[in-house]
Amino acid sequence: MAPKNVDGEEKVQWPSKHEEFFIHILHDHVKKGDLQASTFKTKVWSEISEELLAKCGKKCTVKQLKSKFNRLRIAHREFSDLIEHTGFGWDPIANTVTASEDVWASYIKSKPRAKQYRTQGLVHYQLLGEIFNTTTATGQLRYASNQLPPNSDEERELENNFLNTSVHIDVDLDDDGVNLEIDHGKGKRKCVTATPPERRPKKWDKMESYLEVCSEVMSQRLQSLQKEKSVEASSTSKEMYSIEECIGLVEEMGDIENDTFNKMLEKIVLVEWRKIFITMSDARRRAWLASL
């Protein structure tokens, strides 16, 4: 006889392929808007059961489907906590978790179930995030008026986890499917409402504000450097090849006619002529002025 849970409901084996079919069916119903108050109505569960039967020949009761649904939700929550924990990294392409041996040992000591993710991350994690982003956003379990309270060991475990641990929120940020998970508090029960579509999570706001400050500081620094270079160039140009310097040299000569002086002014508008004039000897300056 197959093993049963505390409510006498027969447990069902879930091969990886059957689990994959189940997750995709759940995802399709979530996209249709069938998920309400963290679960589906009985009618929808019956539809899911029929779709799963047609897809892989697996016949499950509504209770069995709910138990599997809640186990997936727990797994998604646990993996989210893992990759958000300090010292852990996650490669979404290879679906592998990276951390030092010390970090792994410390984390597994407090959360032994995390050991299963040492070689591979949670399968279908991102898809599960799209399913559970509305079911984990309230900080506590909610039940529709036509839904009974938890009645299986998995559902009771889920409720205890939600009431005694941090809140995980998986929020879609953009059209590229980038998700941001945030925790609010550790070991305390907090009630948090889902972030409206037009608002971003606080963590993202802080990151955005930080980037804006960095951008502003870099912009001001760049402007300051440009201004310093401009002043330096202007100062150098004024000191070595300025119009004032050219006029001063002519005035020192003392015997330059006004007509020649005016023609000289037309020439020294260009910095090239000023350079030539200033670097000439006094005798050559007089010869050049006489040729104008």
PDB file of C-alpha atoms in Angstrom:
ATOM      1  CA  MET A   1       0.000   0.000   0.000  1.00  0.00           C
ATOM      2  CA  ALA A   2       1.265   3.477  -0.887  1.00  0.00           C
ATOM      3  CA  PRO A   3       2.273   5.729   2.064  1.00  0.00           C
ATOM      4  CA  LYS A   4      -0.205   8.347   3.264  1.00  0.00           C
ATOM      5  CA  ASN A   5       0.110  11.741   4.907  1.00  0.00           C
ATOM      6  CA  VAL A   6      -1.365  12.703   8.283  1.00  0.00           C
ATOM      7  CA  ASP A   7      -4.789  13.270   6.718  1.00  0.00           C
ATOM      8  CA  GLY A   8      -4.939   9.797   5.228  1.00  0.00           C
ATOM      9  CA  GLU A   9      -4.426  11.076   1.703  1.00  0.00           C
ATOM     10  CA  GLU A  10      -2.309   8.786  -0.446  1.00  0.00           C
ATOM     11  CA  LYS A  11       0.999  10.374  -1.413  1.00  0.00           C
ATOM     12  CA  VAL A  12       1.883  10.528  -5.086  1.00  0.00           C
ATOM     13  CA  GLN A  13       5.260  10.002  -6.736  1.00  0.00           C
ATOM     14  CA  TRP A  14       6.307  12.838  -9.045  1.00  0.00           C
ATOM     15  CA  PRO A  15       8.830  11.921 -11.749  1.00  0.00           C
ATOM     16  CA  SER A  16      10.716  14.969 -13.035  1.00  0.00           C
ATOM     17  CA  LYS A  17       8.816  14.975 -16.337  1.00  0.00           C
ATOM     18  CA  HIS A  18       5.431  14.869 -14.597  1.00  0.00           C
ATOM     19  CA  GLU A  19       6.536  17.691 -12.304  1.00  0.00           C
ATOM     20  CA  GLU A  20       7.561  19.742 -15.318  1.00  0.00           C
ATOM     21  CA  PHE A  21       4.140  19.214 -16.944  1.00  0.00           C
ATOM     22  CA  PHE A  22       2.447  20.204 -13.688  1.00  0.00           C
ATOM     23  CA  ILE A  23       4.476  23.404 -13.340  1.00  0.00           C
ATOM     24  CA  HIS A  24       3.723  24.473 -16.901  1.00  0.00           C
ATOM     25  CA  ILE A  25       0.018  23.807 -16.398  1.00  0.00           C
ATOM     26  CA  LEU A  26       0.078  25.902 -13.211  1.00  0.00           C
ATOM     27  CA  HIS A  27       1.905  28.671 -15.061  1.00  0.00           C
ATOM     28  CA  ASP A  28      -0.688  28.706 -17.830  1.00  0.00           C
ATOM     29  CA  HIS A  29      -3.506  29.109 -15.308  1.00  0.00           C
ATOM     30  CA  VAL A  30      -1.632  31.876 -13.484  1.00  0.00           C
ATOM     31  CA  LYS A  31      -1.300  33.760 -16.771  1.00  0.00           C
ATOM     32  CA  LYS A  32      -5.059  33.377 -17.254  1.00  0.00           C
ATOM     33  CA  GLY A  33      -5.611  35.055 -13.890  1.00  0.00           C
ATOM     34  CA  ASP A  34      -7.011  31.938 -12.206  1.00  0.00           C
ATOM     35  CA  LEU A  35      -4.809  32.247  -9.108  1.00  0.00           C
ATOM     36  CA  GLN A  36      -6.793  33.938  -6.327  1.00  0.00           C
ATOM     37  CA  ALA A  37      -5.899  34.383  -2.657  1.00  0.00           C
ATOM     38  CA  SER A  38      -2.735  32.280  -3.085  1.00  0.00           C
ATOM     39  CA  THR A  39      -4.521  29.269  -4.605  1.00  0.00           C
ATOM     40  CA  PHE A  40      -6.973  28.123  -7.249  1.00  0.00           C
ATOM     41  CA  LYS A  41     -10.672  27.521  -6.876  1.00  0.00           C
ATOM     42  CA  THR A  42     -11.838  23.914  -6.730  1.00  0.00           C
ATOM     43  CA  LYS A  43     -13.133  24.121 -10.299  1.00  0.00           C
ATOM     44  CA  VAL A  44      -9.708  25.211 -11.562  1.00  0.00           C
ATOM     45  CA  TRP A  45      -7.966  22.484  -9.579  1.00  0.00           C
ATOM     46  CA  SER A  46     -10.262  19.966 -11.262  1.00  0.00           C
ATOM     47  CA  GLU A  47      -9.304  21.386 -14.646  1.00  0.00           C
ATOM     48  CA  ILE A  48      -5.615  21.124 -13.738  1.00  0.00           C
ATOM     49  CA  SER A  49      -6.154  17.502 -12.725  1.00  0.00           C
ATOM     50  CA  GLU A  50      -7.768  16.695 -16.080  1.00  0.00           C
ATOM     51  CA  GLU A  51      -5.046  18.506 -18.027  1.00  0.00           C
ATOM     52  CA  LEU A  52      -2.333  16.627 -16.158  1.00  0.00           C
ATOM     53  CA  LEU A  53      -4.102  13.329 -16.831  1.00  0.00           C
ATOM     54  CA  ALA A  54      -4.328  14.116 -20.546  1.00  0.00           C
ATOM     55  CA  LYS A  55      -0.700  15.234 -20.663  1.00  0.00           C
ATOM     56  CA  CYS A  56       1.036  12.369 -18.886  1.00  0.00           C
ATOM     57  CA  GLY A  57      -1.630   9.923 -17.798  1.00  0.00           C
ATOM     58  CA  LYS A  58      -1.274  10.899 -14.136  1.00  0.00           C
ATOM     59  CA  LYS A  59      -4.516  11.015 -12.147  1.00  0.00           C
ATOM     60  CA  CYS A  60      -4.369  13.076  -8.955  1.00  0.00           C
ATOM     61  CA  THR A  61      -6.988  14.280  -6.500  1.00  0.00           C
ATOM     62  CA  VAL A  62      -7.336  17.976  -5.725  1.00  0.00           C
ATOM     63  CA  LYS A  63      -5.740  17.397  -2.310  1.00  0.00           C
ATOM     64  CA  GLN A  64      -2.754  15.710  -3.882  1.00  0.00           C
ATOM     65  CA  LEU A  65      -2.321  18.556  -6.359  1.00  0.00           C
ATOM     66  CA  LYS A  66      -2.544  21.120  -3.571  1.00  0.00           C
ATOM     67  CA  SER A  67       0.077  19.276  -1.560  1.00  0.00           C
ATOM     68  CA  LYS A  68       2.447  19.236  -4.527  1.00  0.00           C
ATOM     69  CA  PHE A  69       1.684  22.905  -5.214  1.00  0.00           C
ATOM     70  CA  ASN A  70       2.602  23.814  -1.635  1.00  0.00           C
ATOM     71  CA  ARG A  71       5.781  21.727  -1.694  1.00  0.00           C
ATOM     72  CA  LEU A  72       6.864  23.605  -4.817  1.00  0.00           C
ATOM     73  CA  ARG A  73       6.101  26.878  -3.081  1.00  0.00           C
ATOM     74  CA  ILE A  74       8.214  25.860  -0.084  1.00  0.00           C
ATOM     75  CA  ALA A  75      11.076  24.817  -2.388  1.00  0.00           C
ATOM     76  CA  HIS A  76      10.899  28.130  -4.252  1.00  0.00           C
ATOM     77  CA  ARG A  77      10.963  30.027  -0.974  1.00  0.00           C
ATOM     78  CA  GLU A  78      13.880  28.027   0.416  1.00  0.00           C
ATOM     79  CA  PHE A  79      15.971  28.417  -2.748  1.00  0.00           C
ATOM     80  CA  SER A  80      15.235  32.144  -2.880  1.00  0.00           C
ATOM     81  CA  ASP A  81      16.465  32.496   0.704  1.00  0.00           C
ATOM     82  CA  LEU A  82      19.587  30.528  -0.198  1.00  0.00           C
ATOM     83  CA  ILE A  83      20.724  32.583  -3.182  1.00  0.00           C
ATOM     84  CA  GLU A  84      19.906  35.830  -1.359  1.00  0.00           C
ATOM     85  CA  HIS A  85      22.053  34.822   1.614  1.00  0.00           C
ATOM     86  CA  THR A  86      25.384  36.592   1.987  1.00  0.00           C
ATOM     87  CA  GLY A  87      28.226  34.647   0.403  1.00  0.00           C
ATOM     88  CA  PHE A  88      26.163  32.793  -2.185  1.00  0.00           C
ATOM     89  CA  GLY A  89      26.100  33.351  -5.933  1.00  0.00           C
ATOM     90  CA  TRP A  90      23.798  31.877  -8.551  1.00  0.00           C
ATOM     91  CA  ASP A  91      24.356  31.282 -12.257  1.00  0.00           C
ATOM     92  CA  PRO A  92      20.849  31.275 -13.827  1.00  0.00           C
ATOM     93  CA  ILE A  93      22.162  29.871 -17.094  1.00  0.00           C
ATOM     94  CA  ALA A  94      23.911  26.829 -15.623  1.00  0.00           C
ATOM     95  CA  ASN A  95      21.537  26.844 -12.625  1.00  0.00           C
ATOM     96  CA  THR A  96      24.367  26.335 -10.174  1.00  0.00           C
ATOM     97  CA  VAL A  97      24.965  27.889  -6.762  1.00  0.00           C
ATOM     98  CA  THR A  98      28.455  29.010  -5.822  1.00  0.00           C
ATOM     99  CA  ALA A  99      29.844  29.586  -2.341  1.00  0.00           C
ATOM    100  CA  SER A 100      32.883  28.706  -0.283  1.00  0.00           C
ATOM    101  CA  GLU A 101      32.967  25.487   1.711  1.00  0.00           C
ATOM    102  CA  ASP A 102      32.715  27.438   4.961  1.00  0.00           C
ATOM    103  CA  VAL A 103      29.635  29.314   3.767  1.00  0.00           C
ATOM    104  CA  TRP A 104      27.965  26.092   2.627  1.00  0.00           C
ATOM    105  CA  ALA A 105      28.761  24.306   5.874  1.00  0.00           C
ATOM    106  CA  SER A 106      27.406  27.142   8.002  1.00  0.00           C
ATOM    107  CA  TYR A 107      24.220  27.463   5.975  1.00  0.00           C
ATOM    108  CA  ILE A 108      23.507  23.711   5.776  1.00  0.00           C
ATOM    109  CA  LYS A 109      23.994  23.436   9.526  1.00  0.00           C
ATOM    110  CA  SER A 110      21.003  25.700  10.104  1.00  0.00           C
ATOM    111  CA  LYS A 111      19.059  24.628   6.999  1.00  0.00           C
ATOM    112  CA  PRO A 112      19.916  20.999   6.135  1.00  0.00           C
ATOM    113  CA  ARG A 113      17.497  20.849   3.190  1.00  0.00           C
ATOM    114  CA  ALA A 114      19.741  23.290   1.305  1.00  0.00           C
ATOM    115  CA  LYS A 115      22.293  20.484   0.800  1.00  0.00           C
ATOM    116  CA  GLN A 116      20.343  19.309  -2.249  1.00  0.00           C
ATOM    117  CA  TYR A 117      21.295  22.503  -4.108  1.00  0.00           C
ATOM    118  CA  ARG A 118      25.068  22.073  -3.859  1.00  0.00           C
ATOM    119  CA  THR A 119      25.315  20.433  -7.274  1.00  0.00           C
ATOM    120  CA  GLN A 120      22.304  22.009  -8.996  1.00  0.00           C
ATOM    121  CA  GLY A 121      19.893  24.812  -8.222  1.00  0.00           C
ATOM    122  CA  LEU A 122      16.129  24.520  -8.052  1.00  0.00           C
ATOM    123  CA  VAL A 123      14.812  23.305 -11.398  1.00  0.00           C
ATOM    124  CA  HIS A 124      12.325  25.718 -13.043  1.00  0.00           C
ATOM    125  CA  TYR A 125      13.131  28.372 -10.404  1.00  0.00           C
ATOM    126  CA  GLN A 126      12.327  31.354 -12.613  1.00  0.00           C
ATOM    127  CA  LEU A 127       9.080  29.790 -13.820  1.00  0.00           C
ATOM    128  CA  LEU A 128       8.094  29.051 -10.226  1.00  0.00           C
ATOM    129  CA  GLY A 129       8.839  32.685  -9.414  1.00  0.00           C
ATOM    130  CA  GLU A 130       6.254  33.773 -11.963  1.00  0.00           C
ATOM    131  CA  ILE A 131       3.749  31.425 -10.350  1.00  0.00           C
ATOM    132  CA  PHE A 132       4.393  32.311  -6.725  1.00  0.00           C
ATOM    133  CA  ASN A 133       5.177  36.022  -6.979  1.00  0.00           C
ATOM    134  CA  THR A 134       1.595  36.779  -5.920  1.00  0.00           C
ATOM    135  CA  THR A 135       1.287  33.953  -3.404  1.00  0.00           C
ATOM    136  CA  THR A 136       4.298  34.961  -1.309  1.00  0.00           C
ATOM    137  CA  ALA A 137       3.778  38.704  -1.361  1.00  0.00           C
ATOM    138  CA  THR A 138       1.476  39.074   1.646  1.00  0.00           C
ATOM    139  CA  GLY A 139       3.666  37.684   4.418  1.00  0.00           C
ATOM    140  CA  GLN A 140       0.943  35.291   5.584  1.00  0.00           C
ATOM    141  CA  LEU A 141      -1.301  32.626   4.078  1.00  0.00           C
ATOM    142  CA  ARG A 142      -4.689  33.772   2.918  1.00  0.00           C
ATOM    143  CA  TYR A 143      -7.722  31.621   2.203  1.00  0.00           C
ATOM    144  CA  ALA A 144     -10.650  32.201  -0.091  1.00  0.00           C
ATOM    145  CA  SER A 145     -14.146  31.982   1.415  1.00  0.00           C
ATOM    146  CA  ASN A 146     -14.701  28.614  -0.273  1.00  0.00           C
ATOM    147  CA  GLN A 147     -11.315  27.190   0.748  1.00  0.00           C
ATOM    148  CA  LEU A 148     -10.667  25.189   3.916  1.00  0.00           C
ATOM    149  CA  PRO A 149      -7.663  25.946   6.168  1.00  0.00           C
ATOM    150  CA  PRO A 150      -4.528  23.808   5.719  1.00  0.00           C
ATOM    151  CA  ASN A 151      -5.311  20.147   6.245  1.00  0.00           C
ATOM    152  CA  SER A 152      -2.153  18.317   5.210  1.00  0.00           C
ATOM    153  CA  ASP A 153       1.313  18.072   6.653  1.00  0.00           C
ATOM    154  CA  GLU A 154       2.851  20.019   3.736  1.00  0.00           C
ATOM    155  CA  GLU A 155       0.299  22.822   4.053  1.00  0.00           C
ATOM    156  CA  ARG A 156       0.861  23.079   7.809  1.00  0.00           C
ATOM    157  CA  GLU A 157       4.600  23.210   7.184  1.00  0.00           C
ATOM    158  CA  LEU A 158       4.071  25.983   4.680  1.00  0.00           C
ATOM    159  CA  GLU A 159       2.018  28.036   7.114  1.00  0.00           C
ATOM    160  CA  ASN A 160       4.581  27.605   9.900  1.00  0.00           C
ATOM    161  CA  ASN A 161       7.369  28.702   7.550  1.00  0.00           C
ATOM    162  CA  PHE A 162       5.472  31.800   6.535  1.00  0.00           C
ATOM    163  CA  LEU A 163       4.561  32.795  10.091  1.00  0.00           C
ATOM    164  CA  ASN A 164       8.017  32.261  11.571  1.00  0.00           C
ATOM    165  CA  THR A 165      10.480  33.287   8.871  1.00  0.00           C
ATOM    166  CA  SER A 166      11.182  36.204   6.592  1.00  0.00           C
ATOM    167  CA  VAL A 167       8.976  37.273   3.724  1.00  0.00           C
ATOM    168  CA  HIS A 168      10.124  36.631   0.188  1.00  0.00           C
ATOM    169  CA  ILE A 169       8.827  38.785  -2.609  1.00  0.00           C
ATOM    170  CA  ASP A 170       9.570  37.993  -6.236  1.00  0.00           C
ATOM    171  CA  VAL A 171       8.757  41.024  -8.369  1.00  0.00           C
ATOM    172  CA  ASP A 172       9.021  41.412 -12.146  1.00  0.00           C
ATOM    173  CA  LEU A 173      11.165  44.437 -12.936  1.00  0.00           C
ATOM    174  CA  ASP A 174      11.161  44.696 -16.695  1.00  0.00           C
ATOM    175  CA  ASP A 175      10.220  43.074 -19.963  1.00  0.00           C
ATOM    176  CA  ASP A 176      13.422  41.018 -19.976  1.00  0.00           C
ATOM    177  CA  GLY A 177      12.149  38.863 -17.124  1.00  0.00           C
ATOM    178  CA  VAL A 178      14.649  40.126 -14.561  1.00  0.00           C
ATOM    179  CA  ASN A 179      13.425  39.359 -11.068  1.00  0.00           C
ATOM    180  CA  LEU A 180      14.347  40.920  -7.767  1.00  0.00           C
ATOM    181  CA  GLU A 181      13.748  39.023  -4.517  1.00  0.00           C
ATOM    182  CA  ILE A 182      13.783  40.902  -1.232  1.00  0.00           C
ATOM    183  CA  ASP A 183      13.451  39.831   2.400  1.00  0.00           C
ATOM    184  CA  HIS A 184      11.734  41.940   5.058  1.00  0.00           C
ATOM    185  CA  GLY A 185      12.933  40.960   8.508  1.00  0.00           C
ATOM    186  CA  LYS A 186      14.304  37.746   9.942  1.00  0.00           C
ATOM    187  CA  GLY A 187      12.384  35.615  12.408  1.00  0.00           C
ATOM    188  CA  LYS A 188       9.533  38.076  12.662  1.00  0.00           C
ATOM    189  CA  ARG A 189       6.097  38.014  11.210  1.00  0.00           C
ATOM    190  CA  LYS A 190       5.441  40.987   8.996  1.00  0.00           C
ATOM    191  CA  CYS A 191       2.467  41.739   6.822  1.00  0.00           C
ATOM    192  CA  VAL A 192       3.517  43.302   3.532  1.00  0.00           C
ATOM    193  CA  THR A 193       1.277  44.080   0.594  1.00  0.00           C
ATOM    194  CA  ALA A 194       2.357  43.257  -2.932  1.00  0.00           C
ATOM    195  CA  THR A 195       4.207  46.041  -4.720  1.00  0.00           C
ATOM    196  CA  PRO A 196       1.896  47.704  -7.276  1.00  0.00           C
ATOM    197  CA  PRO A 197       3.092  47.499 -10.904  1.00  0.00           C
ATOM    198  CA  GLU A 198       3.850  51.197 -11.016  1.00  0.00           C
ATOM    199  CA  ARG A 199       6.055  51.052  -7.909  1.00  0.00           C
ATOM    200  CA  ARG A 200       9.417  49.422  -7.499  1.00  0.00           C
ATOM    201  CA  PRO A 201      10.697  47.539  -4.424  1.00  0.00           C
ATOM    202  CA  LYS A 202      12.557  49.561  -1.803  1.00  0.00           C
ATOM    203  CA  LYS A 203      15.733  47.649  -2.508  1.00  0.00           C
ATOM    204  CA  TRP A 204      15.596  48.681  -6.133  1.00  0.00           C
ATOM    205  CA  ASP A 205      14.790  52.296  -5.152  1.00  0.00           C
ATOM    206  CA  LYS A 206      17.890  52.392  -2.947  1.00  0.00           C
ATOM    207  CA  MET A 207      20.019  50.936  -5.722  1.00  0.00           C
ATOM    208  CA  GLU A 208      18.603  53.413  -8.229  1.00  0.00           C
ATOM    209  CA  SER A 209      19.190  56.330  -5.827  1.00  0.00           C
ATOM    210  CA  TYR A 210      22.753  55.168  -5.256  1.00  0.00           C
ATOM    211  CA  LEU A 211      23.411  54.980  -8.993  1.00  0.00           C
ATOM    212  CA  GLU A 212      21.900  58.432  -9.470  1.00  0.00           C
ATOM    213  CA  VAL A 213      24.201  59.855  -6.780  1.00  0.00           C
ATOM    214  CA  CYS A 214      27.215  58.145  -8.344  1.00  0.00           C
ATOM    215  CA  SER A 215      26.245  59.477 -11.753  1.00  0.00           C
ATOM    216  CA  GLU A 216      25.846  62.994 -10.375  1.00  0.00           C
ATOM    217  CA  VAL A 217      29.203  62.869  -8.559  1.00  0.00           C
ATOM    218  CA  MET A 218      30.966  61.567 -11.674  1.00  0.00           C
ATOM    219  CA  SER A 219      29.279  64.220 -13.805  1.00  0.00           C
ATOM    220  CA  GLN A 220      30.366  67.002 -11.452  1.00  0.00           C
ATOM    221  CA  ARG A 221      33.881  65.604 -11.277  1.00  0.00           C
ATOM    222  CA  LEU A 222      34.085  65.439 -15.068  1.00  0.00           C
ATOM    223  CA  GLN A 223      32.849  69.018 -15.386  1.00  0.00           C
ATOM    224  CA  SER A 224      35.406  70.114 -12.798  1.00  0.00           C
ATOM    225  CA  LEU A 225      38.232  68.403 -14.684  1.00  0.00           C
ATOM    226  CA  GLN A 226      37.085  69.898 -17.971  1.00  0.00           C
ATOM    227  CA  LYS A 227      36.917  73.335 -16.376  1.00  0.00           C
ATOM    228  CA  GLU A 228      40.406  72.930 -14.905  1.00  0.00           C
ATOM    229  CA  LYS A 229      41.788  71.887 -18.292  1.00  0.00           C
ATOM    230  CA  SER A 230      40.022  74.789 -19.973  1.00  0.00           C
ATOM    231  CA  VAL A 231      41.376  77.288 -17.448  1.00  0.00           C
ATOM    232  CA  GLU A 232      44.832  75.780 -17.707  1.00  0.00           C
ATOM    233  CA  ALA A 233      44.766  75.907 -21.506  1.00  0.00           C
ATOM    234  CA  SER A 234      43.417  79.433 -21.455  1.00  0.00           C
ATOM    235  CA  SER A 235      46.023  80.504 -18.929  1.00  0.00           C
ATOM    236  CA  THR A 236      48.825  78.926 -20.943  1.00  0.00           C
ATOM    237  CA  SER A 237      47.566  80.469 -24.150  1.00  0.00           C
ATOM    238  CA  LYS A 238      47.248  83.858 -22.497  1.00  0.00           C
ATOM    239  CA  GLU A 239      50.678  83.690 -20.961  1.00  0.00           C
ATOM    240  CA  MET A 240      52.535  82.583 -24.110  1.00  0.00           C
ATOM    241  CA  TYR A 241      50.585  83.728 -27.154  1.00  0.00           C
ATOM    242  CA  SER A 242      48.034  86.287 -26.045  1.00  0.00           C
ATOM    243  CA  ILE A 243      46.931  89.296 -28.050  1.00  0.00           C
ATOM    244  CA  GLU A 244      47.800  91.443 -25.040  1.00  0.00           C
ATOM    245  CA  GLU A 245      51.403  90.217 -25.164  1.00  0.00           C
ATOM    246  CA  CYS A 246      51.668  91.008 -28.872  1.00  0.00           C
ATOM    247  CA  ILE A 247      50.319  94.530 -28.354  1.00  0.00           C
ATOM    248  CA  GLY A 248      52.712  95.026 -25.445  1.00  0.00           C
ATOM    249  CA  LEU A 249      55.694  94.120 -27.641  1.00  0.00           C
ATOM    250  CA  VAL A 250      54.576  96.592 -30.325  1.00  0.00           C
ATOM    251  CA  GLU A 251      54.029  99.363 -27.777  1.00  0.00           C
ATOM    252  CA  GLU A 252      57.560  98.808 -26.477  1.00  0.00           C
ATOM    253  CA  MET A 253      58.882  99.569 -29.971  1.00  0.00           C
ATOM    254  CA  GLY A 254      57.391 103.043 -29.677  1.00  0.00           C
ATOM    255  CA  ASP A 255      57.612 104.143 -33.326  1.00  0.00           C
ATOM    256  CA  ILE A 256      54.990 101.994 -35.094  1.00  0.00           C
ATOM    257  CA  GLU A 257      52.498 103.940 -37.188  1.00  0.00           C
ATOM    258  CA  ASN A 258      48.777 103.543 -36.575  1.00  0.00           C
ATOM    259  CA  ASP A 259      48.121 102.086 -40.049  1.00  0.00           C
ATOM    260  CA  THR A 260      50.745  99.394 -39.473  1.00  0.00           C
ATOM    261  CA  PHE A 261      49.440  98.762 -35.957  1.00  0.00           C
ATOM    262  CA  ASN A 262      45.891  98.216 -37.284  1.00  0.00           C
ATOM    263  CA  LYS A 263      47.106  95.793 -39.951  1.00  0.00           C
ATOM    264  CA  MET A 264      49.039  93.940 -37.248  1.00  0.00           C
ATOM    265  CA  LEU A 265      45.846  93.611 -35.187  1.00  0.00           C
ATOM    266  CA  GLU A 266      44.095  91.940 -38.116  1.00  0.00           C
ATOM    267  CA  LYS A 267      46.865  89.366 -38.287  1.00  0.00           C
ATOM    268  CA  ILE A 268      47.174  88.491 -34.596  1.00  0.00           C
ATOM    269  CA  VAL A 269      43.518  87.481 -34.357  1.00  0.00           C
ATOM    270  CA  LEU A 270      44.851  84.060 -35.348  1.00  0.00           C
ATOM    271  CA  VAL A 271      46.925  82.286 -32.698  1.00  0.00           C
ATOM    272  CA  GLU A 272      49.351  81.066 -35.353  1.00  0.00           C
ATOM    273  CA  TRP A 273      50.368  84.637 -36.190  1.00  0.00           C
ATOM    274  CA  ARG A 274      50.662  85.468 -32.506  1.00  0.00           C
ATOM    275  CA  LYS A 275      53.004  82.543 -31.991  1.00  0.00           C
ATOM    276  CA  ILE A 276      55.146  83.637 -34.933  1.00  0.00           C
ATOM    277  CA  PHE A 277      55.200  87.289 -33.833  1.00  0.00           C
ATOM    278  CA  ILE A 278      56.079  86.538 -30.216  1.00  0.00           C
ATOM    279  CA  THR A 279      58.879  84.096 -31.062  1.00  0.00           C
ATOM    280  CA  MET A 280      60.522  86.500 -33.558  1.00  0.00           C
ATOM    281  CA  SER A 281      63.495  88.590 -32.626  1.00  0.00           C
ATOM    282  CA  ASP A 282      62.928  92.336 -32.241  1.00  0.00           C
ATOM    283  CA  ALA A 283      64.599  93.033 -35.585  1.00  0.00           C
ATOM    284  CA  ARG A 284      62.451  90.576 -37.466  1.00  0.00           C
ATOM    285  CA  ARG A 285      59.310  91.954 -35.819  1.00  0.00           C
ATOM    286  CA  ARG A 286      60.154  95.394 -37.143  1.00  0.00           C
ATOM    287  CA  ALA A 287      60.813  93.964 -40.627  1.00  0.00           C
ATOM    288  CA  TRP A 288      57.553  92.037 -40.568  1.00  0.00           C
ATOM    289  CA  LEU A 289      55.578  95.082 -39.420  1.00  0.00           C
ATOM    290  CA  ALA A 290      57.173  97.184 -42.162  1.00  0.00           C
ATOM    291  CA  SER A 291      56.019  94.665 -44.793  1.00  0.00           C
ATOM    292  CA  LEU A 292      52.342  94.958 -43.800  1.00  0.00           C
TER     293      LEU A 292
END
